[in-house]
Tab-separated table of C-alpha atoms in Angstrom:
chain	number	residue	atom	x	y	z
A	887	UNK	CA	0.000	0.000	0.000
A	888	UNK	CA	1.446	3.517	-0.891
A	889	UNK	CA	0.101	6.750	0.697
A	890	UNK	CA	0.013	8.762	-1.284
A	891	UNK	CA	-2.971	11.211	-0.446
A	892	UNK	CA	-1.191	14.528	1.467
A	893	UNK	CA	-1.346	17.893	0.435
A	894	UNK	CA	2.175	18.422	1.359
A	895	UNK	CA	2.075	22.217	2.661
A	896	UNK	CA	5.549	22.248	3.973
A	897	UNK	CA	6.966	21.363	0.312
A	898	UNK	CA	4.623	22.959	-2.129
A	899	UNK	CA	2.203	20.867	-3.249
A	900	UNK	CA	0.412	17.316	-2.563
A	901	UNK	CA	2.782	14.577	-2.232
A	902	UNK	CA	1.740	12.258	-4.826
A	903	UNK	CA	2.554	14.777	-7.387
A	904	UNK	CA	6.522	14.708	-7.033
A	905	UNK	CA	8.565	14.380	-9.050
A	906	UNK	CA	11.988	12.848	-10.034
A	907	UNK	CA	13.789	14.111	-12.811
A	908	UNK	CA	10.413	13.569	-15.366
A	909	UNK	CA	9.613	10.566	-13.405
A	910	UNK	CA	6.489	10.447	-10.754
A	911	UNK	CA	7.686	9.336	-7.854
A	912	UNK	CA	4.786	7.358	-7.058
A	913	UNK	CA	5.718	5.211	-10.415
A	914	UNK	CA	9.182	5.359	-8.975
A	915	UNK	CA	7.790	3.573	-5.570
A	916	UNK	CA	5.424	1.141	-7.550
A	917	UNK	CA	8.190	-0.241	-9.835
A	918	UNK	CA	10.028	-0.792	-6.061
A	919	UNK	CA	6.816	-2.912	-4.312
A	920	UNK	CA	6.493	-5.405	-7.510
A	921	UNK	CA	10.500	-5.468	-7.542
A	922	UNK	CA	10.164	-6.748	-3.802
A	923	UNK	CA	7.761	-9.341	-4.856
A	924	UNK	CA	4.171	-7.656	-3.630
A	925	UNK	CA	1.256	-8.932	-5.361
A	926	UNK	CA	-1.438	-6.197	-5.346
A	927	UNK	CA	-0.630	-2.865	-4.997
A	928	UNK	CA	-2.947	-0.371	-3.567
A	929	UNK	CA	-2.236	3.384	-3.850
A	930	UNK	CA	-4.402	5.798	-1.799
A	931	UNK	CA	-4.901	8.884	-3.554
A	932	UNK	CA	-6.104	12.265	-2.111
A	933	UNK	CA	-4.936	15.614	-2.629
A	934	UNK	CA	-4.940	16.370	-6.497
A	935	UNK	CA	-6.231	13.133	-7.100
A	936	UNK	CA	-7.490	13.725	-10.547
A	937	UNK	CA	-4.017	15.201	-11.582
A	938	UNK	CA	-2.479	12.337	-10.307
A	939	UNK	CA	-4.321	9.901	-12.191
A	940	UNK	CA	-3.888	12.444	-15.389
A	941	UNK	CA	-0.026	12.626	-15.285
A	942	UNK	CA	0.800	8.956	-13.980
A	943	UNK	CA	0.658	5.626	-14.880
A	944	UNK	CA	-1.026	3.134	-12.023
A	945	UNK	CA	-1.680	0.714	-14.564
A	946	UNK	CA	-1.872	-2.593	-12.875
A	947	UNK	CA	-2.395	-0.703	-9.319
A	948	UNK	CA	-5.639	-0.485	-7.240
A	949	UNK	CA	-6.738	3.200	-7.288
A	950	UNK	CA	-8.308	4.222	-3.924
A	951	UNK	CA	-9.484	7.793	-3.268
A	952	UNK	CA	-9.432	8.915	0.215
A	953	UNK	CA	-12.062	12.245	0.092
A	954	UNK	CA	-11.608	12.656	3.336
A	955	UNK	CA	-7.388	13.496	3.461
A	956	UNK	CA	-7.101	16.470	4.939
A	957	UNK	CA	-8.013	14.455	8.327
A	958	UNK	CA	-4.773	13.105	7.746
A	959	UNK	CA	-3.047	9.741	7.189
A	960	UNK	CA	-5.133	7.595	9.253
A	961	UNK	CA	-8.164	8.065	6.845
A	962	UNK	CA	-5.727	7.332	3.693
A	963	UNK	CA	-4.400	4.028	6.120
A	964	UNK	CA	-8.064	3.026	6.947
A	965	UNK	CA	-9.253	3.713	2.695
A	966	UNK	CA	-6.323	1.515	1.594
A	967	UNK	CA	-7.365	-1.500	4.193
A	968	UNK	CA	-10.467	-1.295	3.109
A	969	UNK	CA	-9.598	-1.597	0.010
A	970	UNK	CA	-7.766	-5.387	-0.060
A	971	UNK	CA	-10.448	-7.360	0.205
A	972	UNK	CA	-8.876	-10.749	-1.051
A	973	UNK	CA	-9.120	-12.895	1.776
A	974	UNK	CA	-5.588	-14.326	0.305
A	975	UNK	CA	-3.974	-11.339	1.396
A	976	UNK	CA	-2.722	-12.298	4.851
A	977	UNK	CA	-0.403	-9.091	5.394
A	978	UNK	CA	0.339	-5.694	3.483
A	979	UNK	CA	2.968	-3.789	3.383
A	980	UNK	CA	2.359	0.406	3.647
A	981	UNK	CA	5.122	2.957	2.882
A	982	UNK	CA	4.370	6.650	1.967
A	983	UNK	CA	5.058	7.957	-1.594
A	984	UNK	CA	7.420	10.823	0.207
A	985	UNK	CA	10.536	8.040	0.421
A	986	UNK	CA	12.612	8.661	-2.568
A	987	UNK	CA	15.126	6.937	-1.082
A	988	UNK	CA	13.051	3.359	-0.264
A	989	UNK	CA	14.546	0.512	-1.480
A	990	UNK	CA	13.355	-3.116	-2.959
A	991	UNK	CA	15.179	-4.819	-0.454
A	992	UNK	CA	14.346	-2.539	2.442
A	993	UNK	CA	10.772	-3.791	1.249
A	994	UNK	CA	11.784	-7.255	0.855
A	995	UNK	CA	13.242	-7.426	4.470
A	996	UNK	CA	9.930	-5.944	6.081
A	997	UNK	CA	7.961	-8.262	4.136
A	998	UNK	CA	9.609	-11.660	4.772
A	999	UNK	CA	7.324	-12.197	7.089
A	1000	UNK	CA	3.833	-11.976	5.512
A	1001	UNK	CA	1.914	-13.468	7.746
A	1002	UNK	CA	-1.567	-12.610	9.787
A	1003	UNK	CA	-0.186	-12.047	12.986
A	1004	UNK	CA	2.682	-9.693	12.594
A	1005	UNK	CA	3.254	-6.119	12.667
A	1006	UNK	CA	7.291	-5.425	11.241
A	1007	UNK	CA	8.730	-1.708	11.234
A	1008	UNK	CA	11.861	-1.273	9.267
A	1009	UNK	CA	14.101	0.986	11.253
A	1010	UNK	CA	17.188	3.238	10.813
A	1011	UNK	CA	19.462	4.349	13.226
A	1012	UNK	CA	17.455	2.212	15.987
A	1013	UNK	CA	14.108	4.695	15.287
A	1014	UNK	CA	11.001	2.922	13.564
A	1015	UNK	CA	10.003	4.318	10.162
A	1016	UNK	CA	8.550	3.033	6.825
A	1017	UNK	CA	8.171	0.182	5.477
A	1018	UNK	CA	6.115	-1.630	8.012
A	1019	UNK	CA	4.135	-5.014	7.243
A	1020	UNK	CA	0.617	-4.959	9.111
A	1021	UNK	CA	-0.765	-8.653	9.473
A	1022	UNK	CA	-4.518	-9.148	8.454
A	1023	UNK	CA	-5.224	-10.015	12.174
A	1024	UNK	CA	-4.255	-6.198	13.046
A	1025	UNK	CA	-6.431	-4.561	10.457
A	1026	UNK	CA	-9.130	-4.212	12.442
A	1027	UNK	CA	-7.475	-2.819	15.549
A	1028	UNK	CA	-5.535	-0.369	13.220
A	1029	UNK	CA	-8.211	0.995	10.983
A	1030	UNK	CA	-10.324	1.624	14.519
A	1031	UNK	CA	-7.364	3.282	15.860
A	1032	UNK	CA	-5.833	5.259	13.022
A	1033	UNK	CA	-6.117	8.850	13.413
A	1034	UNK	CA	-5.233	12.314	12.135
A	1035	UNK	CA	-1.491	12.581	11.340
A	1036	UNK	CA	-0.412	10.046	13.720
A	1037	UNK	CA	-1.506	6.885	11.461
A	1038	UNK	CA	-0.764	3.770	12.843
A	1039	UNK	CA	1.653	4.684	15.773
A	1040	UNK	CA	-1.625	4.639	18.827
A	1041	UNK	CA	-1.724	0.686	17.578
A	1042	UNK	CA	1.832	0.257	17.213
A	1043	UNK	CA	2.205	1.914	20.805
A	1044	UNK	CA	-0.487	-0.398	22.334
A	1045	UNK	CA	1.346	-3.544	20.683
A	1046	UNK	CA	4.706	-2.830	20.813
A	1047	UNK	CA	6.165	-5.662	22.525
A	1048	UNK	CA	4.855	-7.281	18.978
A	1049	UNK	CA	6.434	-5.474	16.636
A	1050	UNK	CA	9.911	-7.308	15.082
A	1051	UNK	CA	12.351	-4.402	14.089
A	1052	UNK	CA	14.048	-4.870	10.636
A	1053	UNK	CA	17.548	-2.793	10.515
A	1054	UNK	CA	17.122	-1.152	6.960
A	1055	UNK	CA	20.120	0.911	7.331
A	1056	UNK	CA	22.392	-0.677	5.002
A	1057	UNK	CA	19.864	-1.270	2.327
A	1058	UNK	CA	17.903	2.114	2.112
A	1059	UNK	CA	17.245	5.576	2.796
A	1060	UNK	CA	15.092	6.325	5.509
A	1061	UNK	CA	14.357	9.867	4.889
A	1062	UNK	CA	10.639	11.272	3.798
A	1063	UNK	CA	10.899	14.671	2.178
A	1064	UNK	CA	9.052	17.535	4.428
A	1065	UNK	CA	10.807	20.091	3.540
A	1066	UNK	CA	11.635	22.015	0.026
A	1067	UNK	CA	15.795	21.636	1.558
A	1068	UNK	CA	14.882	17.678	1.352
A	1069	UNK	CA	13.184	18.211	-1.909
A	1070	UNK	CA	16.224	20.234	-3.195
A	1071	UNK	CA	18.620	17.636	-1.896
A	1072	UNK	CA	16.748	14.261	-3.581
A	1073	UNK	CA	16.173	16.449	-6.872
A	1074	UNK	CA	12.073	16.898	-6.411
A	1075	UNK	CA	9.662	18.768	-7.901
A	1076	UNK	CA	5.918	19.351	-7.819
A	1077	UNK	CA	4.746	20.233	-10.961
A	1078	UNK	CA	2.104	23.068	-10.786
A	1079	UNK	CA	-1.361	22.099	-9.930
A	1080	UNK	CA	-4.195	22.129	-13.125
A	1081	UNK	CA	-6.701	20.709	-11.394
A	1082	UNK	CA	-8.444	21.012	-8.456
A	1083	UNK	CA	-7.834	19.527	-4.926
């Protein structure tokens, strides 16, 4: 699952319209999930959505639309559950489209263990970040719990002593891109908006 549904007012302009040299990023991070072996892809649109799906290609990706984004990421966590409704799908993997530097492996490590029970955070320098795997038994629990701009973490926090850390250090870049000296740094744009939010 990629998030991909922020406005992004601390770097100009929603999120899942950056940019890469002329390449979306969101592309970028889809061509990264299949490389690490995930079946069905789910990207959570929001912000700009109509521009998004305009100037990027999601063929072969399940397009959700989270109206509701501005309430922030817990909305675009509980539209993108809601979303996988194979009961084959026994965990999911969720990263947000603002990780230029996210890796196939870093996915691959997180996701090793797909299985209905777990909850997996990658982490960097010993602090948890993105990707994290979310068993199907935790869907529940999260979607109820998601809120605002806090996501995931009040579930995390009540289930931490279940969560296996991942070191992703050596195999990816951490970093999300809040800020237009982070944007400047991975070589980002947002392209100009031609469509409503």
């Amino acid at each position: 699952m990629i998030i991909a549904a922020g406005g992004g007012r601390r770097i100009g302009g929603p999120e899942a319209l950056l940019h890469q040299g002329e390449k979306p990023l969101v592309n970028r991070l889809i061509n990264t999930m299949t490389e690490a072996g995930c079946g069905q892809i789910v990207v959570v649109l929001g912000a700009a959505a109509d521009q998004v799906r305009q100037t990027t290609d999601l063929t072969g990706a399940t397009v959700v639309v989270n109206r509701a984004w501005g309430t922030g990421v817990g909305s675009s966590i509980r539209a993108g559950l809601a979303a996988l409704s194979d009961e084959e799908v026994e965990a999911v993997v969720v990263v947000p489209v603002d990780m230029p530097g996210l890796t196939a492996r870093a996915v691959g490590r997180v996701a090793a263990l797909p299985y209905p029970d777990v909850l997996v955070c990658a982490t960097y320098d010993g602090l948890r970040g993105y990707p994290m795997l979310f068993g199907r038994r935790h869907w529940a629990g999260i979607a109820t719990l998601a809120s605002a701009d806090v996501g995931a973490r009040p579930y995390l926090l009540a289930h931490k002593d279940q969560i296996v850390d991942i070191s992703c250090d050596s195999v990816a870049d951490g970093s999300r891109v809040d800020s237009p000296e982070l944007m400047a740094l991975y070589g980002l744009t947002v392209p100009e908006q031609r469509v409503g939010v």
